Short mmCIF file of C-alpha atoms and ligand atoms in Angstrom, two decimals:
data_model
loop_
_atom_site.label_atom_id
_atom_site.label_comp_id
_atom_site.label_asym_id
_atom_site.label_seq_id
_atom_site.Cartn_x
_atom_site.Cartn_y
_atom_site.Cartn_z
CA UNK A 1307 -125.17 57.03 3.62
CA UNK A 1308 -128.14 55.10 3.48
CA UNK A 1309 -131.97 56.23 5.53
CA UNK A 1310 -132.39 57.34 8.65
CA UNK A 1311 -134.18 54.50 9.31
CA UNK A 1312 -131.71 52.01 7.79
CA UNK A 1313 -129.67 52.69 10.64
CA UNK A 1314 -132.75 53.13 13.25
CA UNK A 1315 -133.39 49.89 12.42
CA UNK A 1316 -130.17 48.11 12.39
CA UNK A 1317 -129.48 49.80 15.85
CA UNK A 1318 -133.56 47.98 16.71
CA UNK A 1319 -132.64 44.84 15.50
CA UNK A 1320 -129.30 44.79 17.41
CA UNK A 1321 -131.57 45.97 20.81
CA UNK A 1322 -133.94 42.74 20.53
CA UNK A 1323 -131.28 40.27 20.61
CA UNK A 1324 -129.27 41.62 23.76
CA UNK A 1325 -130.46 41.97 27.27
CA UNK A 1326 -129.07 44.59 29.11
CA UNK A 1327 -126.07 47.04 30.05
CA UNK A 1328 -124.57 49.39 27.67
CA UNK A 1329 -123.56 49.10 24.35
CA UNK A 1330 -120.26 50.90 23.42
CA UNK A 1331 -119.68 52.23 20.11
CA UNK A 1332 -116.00 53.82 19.64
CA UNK A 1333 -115.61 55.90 16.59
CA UNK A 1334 -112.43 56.21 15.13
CA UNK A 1335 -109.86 59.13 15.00
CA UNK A 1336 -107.68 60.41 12.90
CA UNK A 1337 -104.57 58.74 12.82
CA UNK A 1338 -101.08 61.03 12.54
CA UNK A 1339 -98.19 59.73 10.13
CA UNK A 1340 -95.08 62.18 11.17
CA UNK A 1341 -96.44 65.08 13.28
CA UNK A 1342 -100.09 65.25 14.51
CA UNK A 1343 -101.62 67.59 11.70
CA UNK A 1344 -100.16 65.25 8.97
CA UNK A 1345 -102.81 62.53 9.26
CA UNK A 1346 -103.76 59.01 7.12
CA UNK A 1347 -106.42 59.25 5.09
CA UNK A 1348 -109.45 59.02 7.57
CA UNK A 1349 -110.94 55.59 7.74
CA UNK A 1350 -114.21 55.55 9.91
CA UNK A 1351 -114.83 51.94 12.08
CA UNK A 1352 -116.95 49.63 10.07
CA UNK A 1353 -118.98 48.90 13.01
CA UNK A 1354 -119.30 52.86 13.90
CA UNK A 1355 -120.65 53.33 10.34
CA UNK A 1356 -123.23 50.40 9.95
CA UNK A 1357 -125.39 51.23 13.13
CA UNK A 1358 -124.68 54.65 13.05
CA UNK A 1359 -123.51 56.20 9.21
CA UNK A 1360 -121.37 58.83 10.41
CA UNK A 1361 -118.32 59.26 8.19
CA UNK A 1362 -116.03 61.41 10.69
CA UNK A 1363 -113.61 61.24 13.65
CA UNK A 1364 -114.00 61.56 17.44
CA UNK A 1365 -117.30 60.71 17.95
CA UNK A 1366 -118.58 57.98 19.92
CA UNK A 1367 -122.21 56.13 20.15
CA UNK A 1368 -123.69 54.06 23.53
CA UNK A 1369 -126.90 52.29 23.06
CA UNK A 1370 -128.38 51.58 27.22
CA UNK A 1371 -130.71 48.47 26.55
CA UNK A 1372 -132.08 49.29 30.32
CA UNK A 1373 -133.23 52.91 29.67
CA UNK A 1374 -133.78 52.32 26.11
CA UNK A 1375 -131.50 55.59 25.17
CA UNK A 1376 -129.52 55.89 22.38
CA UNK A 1377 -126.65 59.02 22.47
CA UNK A 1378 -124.15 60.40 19.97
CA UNK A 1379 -120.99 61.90 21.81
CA UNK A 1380 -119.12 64.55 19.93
CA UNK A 1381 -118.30 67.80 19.61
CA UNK A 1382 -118.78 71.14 17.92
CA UNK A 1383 -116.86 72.28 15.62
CA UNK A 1384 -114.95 75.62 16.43
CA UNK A 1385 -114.67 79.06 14.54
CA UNK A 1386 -110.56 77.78 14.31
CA UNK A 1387 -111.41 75.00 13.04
CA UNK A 1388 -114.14 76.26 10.31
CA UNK A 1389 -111.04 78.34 8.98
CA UNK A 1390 -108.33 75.51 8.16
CA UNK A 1391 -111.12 72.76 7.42
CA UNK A 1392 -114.25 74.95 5.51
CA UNK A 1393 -117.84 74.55 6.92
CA UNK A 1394 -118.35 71.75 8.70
CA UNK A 1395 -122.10 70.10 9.73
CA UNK A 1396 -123.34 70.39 13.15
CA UNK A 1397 -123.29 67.36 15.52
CA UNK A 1398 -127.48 67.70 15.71
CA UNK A 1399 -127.69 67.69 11.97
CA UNK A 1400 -125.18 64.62 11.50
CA UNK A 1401 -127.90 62.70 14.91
CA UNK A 1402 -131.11 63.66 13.09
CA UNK A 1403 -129.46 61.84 9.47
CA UNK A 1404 -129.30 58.76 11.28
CA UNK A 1405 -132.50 59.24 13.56
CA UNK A 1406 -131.10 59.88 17.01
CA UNK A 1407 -132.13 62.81 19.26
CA UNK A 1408 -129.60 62.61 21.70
CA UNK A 1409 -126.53 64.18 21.50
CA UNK A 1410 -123.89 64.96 24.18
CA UNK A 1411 -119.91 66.79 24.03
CA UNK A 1412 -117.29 64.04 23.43
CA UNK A 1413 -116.23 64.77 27.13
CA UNK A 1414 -118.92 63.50 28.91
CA UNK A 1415 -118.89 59.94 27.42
CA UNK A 1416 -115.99 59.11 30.33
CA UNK A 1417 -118.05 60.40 32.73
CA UNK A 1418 -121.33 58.57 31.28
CA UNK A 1419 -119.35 55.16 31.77
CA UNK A 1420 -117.59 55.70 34.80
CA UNK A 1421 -121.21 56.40 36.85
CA UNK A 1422 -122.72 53.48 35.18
CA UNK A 1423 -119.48 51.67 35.62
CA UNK A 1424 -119.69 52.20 39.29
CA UNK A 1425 -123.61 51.47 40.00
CA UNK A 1426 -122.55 48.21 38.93
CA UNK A 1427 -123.77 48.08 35.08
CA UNK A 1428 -122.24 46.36 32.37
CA UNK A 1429 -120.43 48.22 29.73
CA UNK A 1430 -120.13 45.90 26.30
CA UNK A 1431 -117.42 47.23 23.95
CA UNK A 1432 -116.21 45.35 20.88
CA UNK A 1433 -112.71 44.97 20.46
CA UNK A 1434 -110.31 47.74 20.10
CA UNK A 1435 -107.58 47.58 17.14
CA UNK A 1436 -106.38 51.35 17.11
CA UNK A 1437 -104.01 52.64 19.51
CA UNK A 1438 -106.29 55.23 21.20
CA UNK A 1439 -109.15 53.35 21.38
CA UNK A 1440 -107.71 50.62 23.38
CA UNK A 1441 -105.58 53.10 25.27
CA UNK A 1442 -109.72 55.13 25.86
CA UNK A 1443 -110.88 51.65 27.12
CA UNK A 1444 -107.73 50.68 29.36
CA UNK A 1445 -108.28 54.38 31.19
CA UNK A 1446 -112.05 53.81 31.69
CA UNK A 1447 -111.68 50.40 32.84
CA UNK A 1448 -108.82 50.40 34.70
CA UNK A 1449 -106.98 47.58 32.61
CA UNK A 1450 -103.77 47.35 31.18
CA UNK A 1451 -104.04 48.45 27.13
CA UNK A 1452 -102.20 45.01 26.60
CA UNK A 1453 -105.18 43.05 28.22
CA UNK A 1454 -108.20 44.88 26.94
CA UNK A 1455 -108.93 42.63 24.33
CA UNK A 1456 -109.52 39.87 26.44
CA UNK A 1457 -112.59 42.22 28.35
CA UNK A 1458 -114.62 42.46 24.89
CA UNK A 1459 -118.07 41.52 25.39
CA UNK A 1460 -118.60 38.20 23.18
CA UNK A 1461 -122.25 38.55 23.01
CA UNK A 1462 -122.30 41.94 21.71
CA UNK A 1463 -119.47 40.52 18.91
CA UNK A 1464 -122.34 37.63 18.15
CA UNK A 1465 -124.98 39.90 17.76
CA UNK A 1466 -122.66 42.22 15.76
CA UNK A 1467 -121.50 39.28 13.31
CA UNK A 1468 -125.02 37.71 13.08
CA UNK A 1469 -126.22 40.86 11.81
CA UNK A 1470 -123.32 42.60 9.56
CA UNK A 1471 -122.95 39.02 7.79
CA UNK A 1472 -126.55 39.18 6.03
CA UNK A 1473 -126.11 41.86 3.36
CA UNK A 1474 -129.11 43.69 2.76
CA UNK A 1475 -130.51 44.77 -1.31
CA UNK A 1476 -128.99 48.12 -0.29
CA UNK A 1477 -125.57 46.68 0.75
CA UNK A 1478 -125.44 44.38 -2.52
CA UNK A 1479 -125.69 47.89 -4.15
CA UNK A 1480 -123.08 49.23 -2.53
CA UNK A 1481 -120.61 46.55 -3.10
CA UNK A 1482 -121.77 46.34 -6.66
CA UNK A 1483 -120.72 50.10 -6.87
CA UNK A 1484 -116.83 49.62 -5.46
CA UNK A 1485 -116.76 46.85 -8.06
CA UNK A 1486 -117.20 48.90 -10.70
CA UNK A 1487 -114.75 51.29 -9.54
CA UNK A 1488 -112.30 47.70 -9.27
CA UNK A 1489 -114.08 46.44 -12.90
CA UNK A 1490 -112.35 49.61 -14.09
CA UNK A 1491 -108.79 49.13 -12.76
CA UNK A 1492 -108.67 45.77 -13.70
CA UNK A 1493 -109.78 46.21 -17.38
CA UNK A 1494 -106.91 49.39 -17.26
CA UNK A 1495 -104.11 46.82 -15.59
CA UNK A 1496 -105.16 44.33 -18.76
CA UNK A 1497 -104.59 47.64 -20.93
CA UNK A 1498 -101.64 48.89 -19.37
CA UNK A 1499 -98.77 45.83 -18.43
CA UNK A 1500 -96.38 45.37 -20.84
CA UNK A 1501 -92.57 44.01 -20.40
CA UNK A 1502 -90.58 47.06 -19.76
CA UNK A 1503 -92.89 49.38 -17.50
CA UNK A 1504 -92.25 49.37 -13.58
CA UNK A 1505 -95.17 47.47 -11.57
CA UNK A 1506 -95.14 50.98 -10.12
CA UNK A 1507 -96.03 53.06 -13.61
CA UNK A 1508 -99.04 50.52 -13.41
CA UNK A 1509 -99.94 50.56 -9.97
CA UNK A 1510 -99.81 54.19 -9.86
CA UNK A 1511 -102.65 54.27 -12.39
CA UNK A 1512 -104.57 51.72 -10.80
CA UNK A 1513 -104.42 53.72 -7.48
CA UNK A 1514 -105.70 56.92 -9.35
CA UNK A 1515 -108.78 55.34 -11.05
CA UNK A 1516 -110.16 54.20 -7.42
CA UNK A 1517 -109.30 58.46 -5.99
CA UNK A 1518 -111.05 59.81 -9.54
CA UNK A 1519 -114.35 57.79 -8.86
CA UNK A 1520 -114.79 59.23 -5.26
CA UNK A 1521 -113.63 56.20 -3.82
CA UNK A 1522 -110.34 54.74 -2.59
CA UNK A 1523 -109.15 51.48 -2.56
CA UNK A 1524 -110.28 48.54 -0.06
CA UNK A 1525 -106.48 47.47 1.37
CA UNK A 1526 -102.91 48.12 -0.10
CA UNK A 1527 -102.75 47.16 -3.49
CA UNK A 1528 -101.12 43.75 -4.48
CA UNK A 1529 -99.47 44.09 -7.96
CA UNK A 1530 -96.39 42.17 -8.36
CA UNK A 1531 -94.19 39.84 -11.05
CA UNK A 1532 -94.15 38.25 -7.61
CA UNK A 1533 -97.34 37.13 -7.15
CA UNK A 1534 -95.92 33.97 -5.00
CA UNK A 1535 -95.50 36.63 -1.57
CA UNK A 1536 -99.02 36.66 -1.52
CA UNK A 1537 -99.73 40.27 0.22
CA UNK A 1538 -96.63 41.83 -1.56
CA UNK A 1539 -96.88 45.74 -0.89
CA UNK A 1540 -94.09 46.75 -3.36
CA UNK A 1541 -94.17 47.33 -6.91
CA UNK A 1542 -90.78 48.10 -7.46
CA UNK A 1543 -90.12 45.82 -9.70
CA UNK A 1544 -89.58 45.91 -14.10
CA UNK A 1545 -91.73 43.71 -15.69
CA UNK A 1546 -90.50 41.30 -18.42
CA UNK A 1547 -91.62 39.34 -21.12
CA UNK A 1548 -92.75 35.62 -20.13
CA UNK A 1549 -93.35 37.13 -16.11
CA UNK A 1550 -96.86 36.91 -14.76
CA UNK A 1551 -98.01 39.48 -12.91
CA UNK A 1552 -100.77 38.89 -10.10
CA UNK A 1553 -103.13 42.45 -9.25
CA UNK A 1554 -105.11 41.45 -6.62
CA UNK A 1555 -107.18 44.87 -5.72
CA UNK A 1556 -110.74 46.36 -4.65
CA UNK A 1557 -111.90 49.75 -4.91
CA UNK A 1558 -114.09 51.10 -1.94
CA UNK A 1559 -117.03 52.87 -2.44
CA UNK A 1560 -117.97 56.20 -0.72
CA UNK A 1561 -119.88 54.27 1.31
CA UNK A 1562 -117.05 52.60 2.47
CA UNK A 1563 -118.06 49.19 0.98
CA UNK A 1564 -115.53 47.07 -0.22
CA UNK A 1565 -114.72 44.88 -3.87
CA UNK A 1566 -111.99 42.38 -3.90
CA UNK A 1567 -111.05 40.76 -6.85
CA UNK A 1568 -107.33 39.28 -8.31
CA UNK A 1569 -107.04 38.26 -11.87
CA UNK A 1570 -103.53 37.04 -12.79
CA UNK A 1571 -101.44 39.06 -16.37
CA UNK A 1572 -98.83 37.56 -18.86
CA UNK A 1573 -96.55 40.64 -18.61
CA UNK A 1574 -96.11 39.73 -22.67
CA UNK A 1575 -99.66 39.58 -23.48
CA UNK A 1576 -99.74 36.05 -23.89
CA UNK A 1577 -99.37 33.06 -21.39
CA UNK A 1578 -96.78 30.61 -22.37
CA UNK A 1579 -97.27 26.72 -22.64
CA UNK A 1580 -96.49 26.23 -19.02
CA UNK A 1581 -98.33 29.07 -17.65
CA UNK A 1582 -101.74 28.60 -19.43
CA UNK A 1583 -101.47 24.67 -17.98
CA UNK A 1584 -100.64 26.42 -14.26
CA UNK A 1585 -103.52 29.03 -14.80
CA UNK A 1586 -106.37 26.56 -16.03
CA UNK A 1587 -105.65 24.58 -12.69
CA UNK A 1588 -106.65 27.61 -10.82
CA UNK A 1589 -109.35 28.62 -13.00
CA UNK A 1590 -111.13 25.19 -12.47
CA UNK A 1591 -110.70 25.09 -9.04
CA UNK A 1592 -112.22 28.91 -8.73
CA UNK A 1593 -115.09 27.84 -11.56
CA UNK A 1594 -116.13 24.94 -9.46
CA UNK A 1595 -115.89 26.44 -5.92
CA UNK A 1596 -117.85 29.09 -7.15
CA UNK A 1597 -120.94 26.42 -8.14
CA UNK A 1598 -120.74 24.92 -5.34
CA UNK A 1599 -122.09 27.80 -2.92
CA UNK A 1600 -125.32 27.73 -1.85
CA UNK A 1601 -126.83 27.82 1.66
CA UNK A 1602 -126.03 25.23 3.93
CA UNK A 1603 -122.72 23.88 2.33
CA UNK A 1604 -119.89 24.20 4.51
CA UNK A 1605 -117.20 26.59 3.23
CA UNK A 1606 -114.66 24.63 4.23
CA UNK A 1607 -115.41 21.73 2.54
CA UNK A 1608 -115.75 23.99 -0.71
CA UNK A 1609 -112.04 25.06 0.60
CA UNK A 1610 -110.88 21.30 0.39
CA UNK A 1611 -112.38 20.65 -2.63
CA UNK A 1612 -110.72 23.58 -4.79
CA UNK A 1613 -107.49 22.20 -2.88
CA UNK A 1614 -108.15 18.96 -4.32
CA UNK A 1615 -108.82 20.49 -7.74
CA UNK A 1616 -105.53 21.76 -7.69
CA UNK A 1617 -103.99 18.91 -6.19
CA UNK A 1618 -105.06 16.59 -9.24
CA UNK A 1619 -104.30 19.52 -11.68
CA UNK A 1620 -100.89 19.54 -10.01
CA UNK A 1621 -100.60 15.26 -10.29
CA UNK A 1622 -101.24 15.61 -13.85
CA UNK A 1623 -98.18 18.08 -14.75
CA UNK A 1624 -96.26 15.50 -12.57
CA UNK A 1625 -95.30 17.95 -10.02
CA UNK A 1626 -97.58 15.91 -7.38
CA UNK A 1627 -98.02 11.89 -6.66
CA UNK A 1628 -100.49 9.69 -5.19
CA UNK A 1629 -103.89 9.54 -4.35
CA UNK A 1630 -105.34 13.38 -4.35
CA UNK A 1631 -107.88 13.05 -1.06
CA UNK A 1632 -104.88 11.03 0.99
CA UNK A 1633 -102.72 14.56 -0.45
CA UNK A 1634 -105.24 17.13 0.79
CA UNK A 1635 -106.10 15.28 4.21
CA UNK A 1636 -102.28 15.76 4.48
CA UNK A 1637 -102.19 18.99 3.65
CA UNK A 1638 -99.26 18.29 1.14
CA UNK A 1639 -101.15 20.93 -1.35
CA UNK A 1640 -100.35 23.71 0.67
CA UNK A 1641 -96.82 23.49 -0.70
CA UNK A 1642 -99.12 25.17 -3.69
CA UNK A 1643 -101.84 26.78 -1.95
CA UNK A 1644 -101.12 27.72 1.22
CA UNK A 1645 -103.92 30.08 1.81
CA UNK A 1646 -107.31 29.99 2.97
CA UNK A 1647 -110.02 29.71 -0.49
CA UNK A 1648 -112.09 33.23 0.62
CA UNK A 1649 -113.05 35.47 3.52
CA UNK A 1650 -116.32 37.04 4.35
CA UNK A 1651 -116.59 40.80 2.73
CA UNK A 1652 -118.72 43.70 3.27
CA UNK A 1653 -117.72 47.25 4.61
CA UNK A 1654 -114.69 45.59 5.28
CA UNK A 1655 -112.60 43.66 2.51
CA UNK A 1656 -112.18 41.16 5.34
CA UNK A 1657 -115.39 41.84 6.52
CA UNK A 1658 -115.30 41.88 10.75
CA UNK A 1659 -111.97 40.57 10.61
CA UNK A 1660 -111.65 43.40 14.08
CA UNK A 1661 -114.23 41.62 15.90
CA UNK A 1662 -112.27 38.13 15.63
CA UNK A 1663 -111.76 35.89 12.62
CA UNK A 1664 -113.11 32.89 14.37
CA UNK A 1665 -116.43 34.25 15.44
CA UNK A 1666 -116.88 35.49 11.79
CA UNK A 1667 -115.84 31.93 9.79
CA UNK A 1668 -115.90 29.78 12.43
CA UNK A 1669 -118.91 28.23 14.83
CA UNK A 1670 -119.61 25.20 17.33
CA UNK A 1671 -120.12 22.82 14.18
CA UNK A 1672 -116.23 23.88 12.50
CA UNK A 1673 -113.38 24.21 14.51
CA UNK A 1674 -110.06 25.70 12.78
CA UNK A 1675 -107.26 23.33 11.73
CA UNK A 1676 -103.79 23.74 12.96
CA UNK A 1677 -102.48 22.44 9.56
CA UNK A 1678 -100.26 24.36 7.76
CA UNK A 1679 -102.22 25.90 5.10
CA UNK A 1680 -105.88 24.93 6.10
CA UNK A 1681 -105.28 27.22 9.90
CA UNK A 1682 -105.52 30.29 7.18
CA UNK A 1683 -109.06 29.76 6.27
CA UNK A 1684 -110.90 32.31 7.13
CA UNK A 1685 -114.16 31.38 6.54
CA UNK A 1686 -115.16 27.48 7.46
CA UNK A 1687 -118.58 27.67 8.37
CA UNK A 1688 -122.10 26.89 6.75
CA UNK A 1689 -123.24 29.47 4.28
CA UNK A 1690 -126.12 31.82 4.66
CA UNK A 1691 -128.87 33.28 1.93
CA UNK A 1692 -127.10 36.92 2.29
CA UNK A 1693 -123.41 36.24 2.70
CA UNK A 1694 -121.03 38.12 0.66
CA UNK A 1695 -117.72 36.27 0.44
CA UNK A 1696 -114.90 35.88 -1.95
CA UNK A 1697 -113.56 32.88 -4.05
CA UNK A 1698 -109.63 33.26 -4.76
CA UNK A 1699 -107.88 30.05 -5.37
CA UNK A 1700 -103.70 30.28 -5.99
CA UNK A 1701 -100.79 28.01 -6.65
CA UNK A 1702 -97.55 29.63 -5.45
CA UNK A 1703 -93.63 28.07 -5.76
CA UNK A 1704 -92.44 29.90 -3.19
CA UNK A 1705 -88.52 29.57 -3.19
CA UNK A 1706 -88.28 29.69 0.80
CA UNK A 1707 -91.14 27.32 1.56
CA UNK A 1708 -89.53 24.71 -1.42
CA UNK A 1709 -86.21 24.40 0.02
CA UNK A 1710 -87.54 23.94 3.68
CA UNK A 1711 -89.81 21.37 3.09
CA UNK A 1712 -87.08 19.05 0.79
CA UNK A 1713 -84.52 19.92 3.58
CA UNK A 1714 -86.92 18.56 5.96
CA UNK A 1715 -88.53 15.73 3.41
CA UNK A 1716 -91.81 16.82 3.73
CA UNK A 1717 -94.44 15.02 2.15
CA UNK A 1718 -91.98 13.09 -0.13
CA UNK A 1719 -94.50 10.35 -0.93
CA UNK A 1720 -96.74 13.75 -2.54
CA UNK A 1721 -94.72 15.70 -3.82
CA UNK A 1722 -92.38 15.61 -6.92
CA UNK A 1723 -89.12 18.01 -5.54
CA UNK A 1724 -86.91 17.47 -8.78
CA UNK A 1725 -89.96 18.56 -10.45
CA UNK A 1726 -91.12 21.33 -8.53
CA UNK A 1727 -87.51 23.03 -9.09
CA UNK A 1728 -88.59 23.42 -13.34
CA UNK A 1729 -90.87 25.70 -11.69
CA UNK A 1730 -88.49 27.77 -8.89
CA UNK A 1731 -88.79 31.04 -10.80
CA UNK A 1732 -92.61 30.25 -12.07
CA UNK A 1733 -94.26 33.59 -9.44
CA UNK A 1734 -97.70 32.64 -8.88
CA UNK A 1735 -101.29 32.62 -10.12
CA UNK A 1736 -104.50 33.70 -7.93
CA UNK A 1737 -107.86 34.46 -9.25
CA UNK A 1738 -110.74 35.72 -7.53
CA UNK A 1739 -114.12 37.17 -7.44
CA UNK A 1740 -116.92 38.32 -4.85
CA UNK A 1741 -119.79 36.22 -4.75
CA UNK A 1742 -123.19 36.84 -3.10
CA UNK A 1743 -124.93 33.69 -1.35
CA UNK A 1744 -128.88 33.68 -2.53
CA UNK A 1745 -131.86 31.41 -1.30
CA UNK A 1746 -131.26 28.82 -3.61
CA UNK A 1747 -127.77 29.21 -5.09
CA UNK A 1748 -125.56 32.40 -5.39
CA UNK A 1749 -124.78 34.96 -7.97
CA UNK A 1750 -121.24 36.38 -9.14
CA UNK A 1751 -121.48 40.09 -8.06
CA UNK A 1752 -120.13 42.87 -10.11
CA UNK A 1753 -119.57 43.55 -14.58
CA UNK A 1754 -117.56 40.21 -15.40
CA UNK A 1755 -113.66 40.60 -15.67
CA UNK A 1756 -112.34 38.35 -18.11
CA UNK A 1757 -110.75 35.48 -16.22
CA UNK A 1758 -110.22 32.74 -19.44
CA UNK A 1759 -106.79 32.87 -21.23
CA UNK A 1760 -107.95 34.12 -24.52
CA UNK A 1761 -110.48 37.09 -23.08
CA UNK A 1762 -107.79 38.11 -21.31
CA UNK A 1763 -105.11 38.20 -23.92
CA UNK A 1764 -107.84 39.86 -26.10
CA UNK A 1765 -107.84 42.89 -23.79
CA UNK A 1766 -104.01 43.11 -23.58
CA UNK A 1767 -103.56 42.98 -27.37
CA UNK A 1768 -105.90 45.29 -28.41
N1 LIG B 906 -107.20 40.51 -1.40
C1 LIG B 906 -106.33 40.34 -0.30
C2 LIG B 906 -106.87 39.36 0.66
O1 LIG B 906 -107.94 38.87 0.50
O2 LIG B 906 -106.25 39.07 1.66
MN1 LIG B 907 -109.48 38.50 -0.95
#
């Protein structure tokens, strides 16, 4: 948790660029997996937590720009309670860490809206993506759960994106901390893979490292011989000599931020022939994409040039043809790379993605392609001093997306089919790190992971 007045003023700063109704805030709850005292780990909204630092369920925040209040709903905890869940802080304590004064029970928030509601104010919410907040909103409102979406306030998302997008010293921090907890599991996967162990007996350690440093892990862990399903949740799988294997993970901080990084294993220790020439495509597209940020550039066009990288790096194995801009205009590379070059991170690994992937990467100068491939960029817009954002380039021969585009003689002019079948059984390759956008350039956040063929096969041999 950071100051008091970290989150006074975030909340201040939010206040000066709205005008006026009532700012929701829905905390999150916990979440039940089989019966309703056998919960998920507690996640806390991202949002909740940056304007007001609370780390626990069923509370709920308004800010009224007319009156100027700002009021913490939640309740007490009960003697019962204290005896199956230890102490617990009181709701006063929790207001005064975060400098508010008011505080109200949970129950009265309904009844806070609804008279507001009905003198004809404005209540802006954000929108919901668990269950009972959106079935909360649809009961207040009066709108059917499947609609409630569409009733988001779209200035109070602006003003939310505007100001979680511009990392602050203390937030650099933060994410610098969850990738040391991710520096650590990738240095132990580099230790650890070797042919005969289950991507399991791996993953399993992985997973631990991120629990034993207080932390947890930023989304599911990808770490997979089958790097070519590119969010692959299973690791089920025996790895081999001559396999690659792709861990793409992040440890969280306590603080809830986020790390994201993927570096790509030769299950054997060493890359073959084929695979280093594969890899060092990807590694010059990511090297290069990374100097290009700076403020002002357009992440998209960043995006098209690491697909171009690839797309010459791809001509000159002869598994492409032609000229590479008339390829990437095409989108032919997306055979390859079908994936967006980086997303926007912060106390989320895809930082706001809740509050609408457009309004995060997207704005009236870039407007998202429809193209295969290119529609899954998630971030397309000019870059800011401040941004936090990742840079993870792939090329993928997925078997499925191979045989329907030579069925339907896609691209023939591009791409070299008889070739591209050598490579059928090839997985995939992704690497990627977090970069920070500064005034003048941008700097590589977290303790370097080796990402060049030999540093990496130094780790796994020793
Ligand atoms: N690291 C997973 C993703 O960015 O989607
Ligand atoms: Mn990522």
């Amino acid at each position: 948790m950071f100051s008091a007045q970290t989150y006074q003023q975030r909340r201040a700063q939010l206040k000066s660029k709205l005008d006026s109704g009532i700012l929701l805030f829905l905390g999150n709850e916990e979440s039940p997996m089989n019966y309703p005292a056998n919960v998920y780990p507690f996640r806390q909204d991202s949002t909740f937590l940056y304007y007001w630092g609370i780390d626990l369920p069923n509370l709920a925040a308004v800010i009224d720009l007319d009156e100027g209040r700002e009021i913490l709903f939640g309740d007490e905890f009960s003697v019962d309670d204290i005896v199956w869940m230890g102490p617990q802080p009181a709701i006063k304590e929790l207001a005064e860490q975060v400098s508010v004064q008011d505080t109200q029970p949970a129950d009265r928030l309904f009844s806070y809206l609804r008279k507001a509601l009905e003198s004809g104010r404005k209540v802006h919410f954000l929108p919901p993506y668990r269950h009972h907040n959106i079935l909360k909103l649809g009961n207040l409102l009066g709108i059917q759960p499947d609609f409630i979406k569409d009733y988001a306030s779209v200035p109070f998302i602006k003003a939310v994106v505007a100001q979680r997008s511009l990392k602050s010293e203390e937030e650099i921090d933060e994410i610098e901390k969850a990738l040391d907890i991710t520096y650590e599991i990738h240095i132990e996967a580099m230790r650890r893979v070797r042919p005969g162990l289950y991507e399991r007996e791996v993953a399993g350690i992985l997973q631990g490292i991120a629990m034993s440093r207080g932390g947890s892990l930023s989304f599911p862990l990808i770490f997979s011989i089958h790097g070519e399903i590119l969010h692959n949740p299973h690791q089920l799988n025996k790895m081999e000599k001559g396999q690659l294997v792709v861990n793409d993970c992040g440890g969280e901080a306590p603080s809830r931020y986020a790390g994201d990084i993927t570096r790509t294993l030769p299950v054997s220790g060493k890359f073959t022939e084929e695979q280093k020439a594969v890899y060092q495509i990807v590694l010059q597209a990511q090297t290069t994409a990374i100097e290009m940020i700076k403020p002002g550039i357009k992440y998209r066009d960043i995006h098209l040039h690491a697909a171009a990288t690839i797309a010459l790096g791809l001509k000159e194995l002869g598994l492409m043809r032609g000229n590479v801009d008339d390829m990437v205009e095409a989108g032919a590379h997306a055979l390859f790379f079908p994936h967006g070059l980086g997303h926007m991170m912060g106390l989320d690994v895809h930082d706001m993605e809740d509050l609408g992937e457009d309004y995060v990467g997207y704005d009236e100068t870039v407007e998202r392609s429809k193209q295969f491939g290119l529609a899954y960029l998630r971030l397309a817009k000019a870059l800011q001093p401040g941004f936090v954002l990742t840079v993870e380039p792939g090329i993928y021969f997925i078997p499925q997306l191979i045989d329907q585009w030579k069925q339907k003689s896609l691209f023939t002019e591009f791409i070299n089919y008889d070739k591209v079948e050598q490579y059928r059984n090839f997985g995939g390759i992704r690497i990627e790190d977090d970069v920070l956008v500064t005034d003048n350039g941008h700097r590589i956040l977290g303790k370097l992971i080796p990402k060049q063929i030999d540093g990496i096969e130094a780790i796994m041999q020793s």
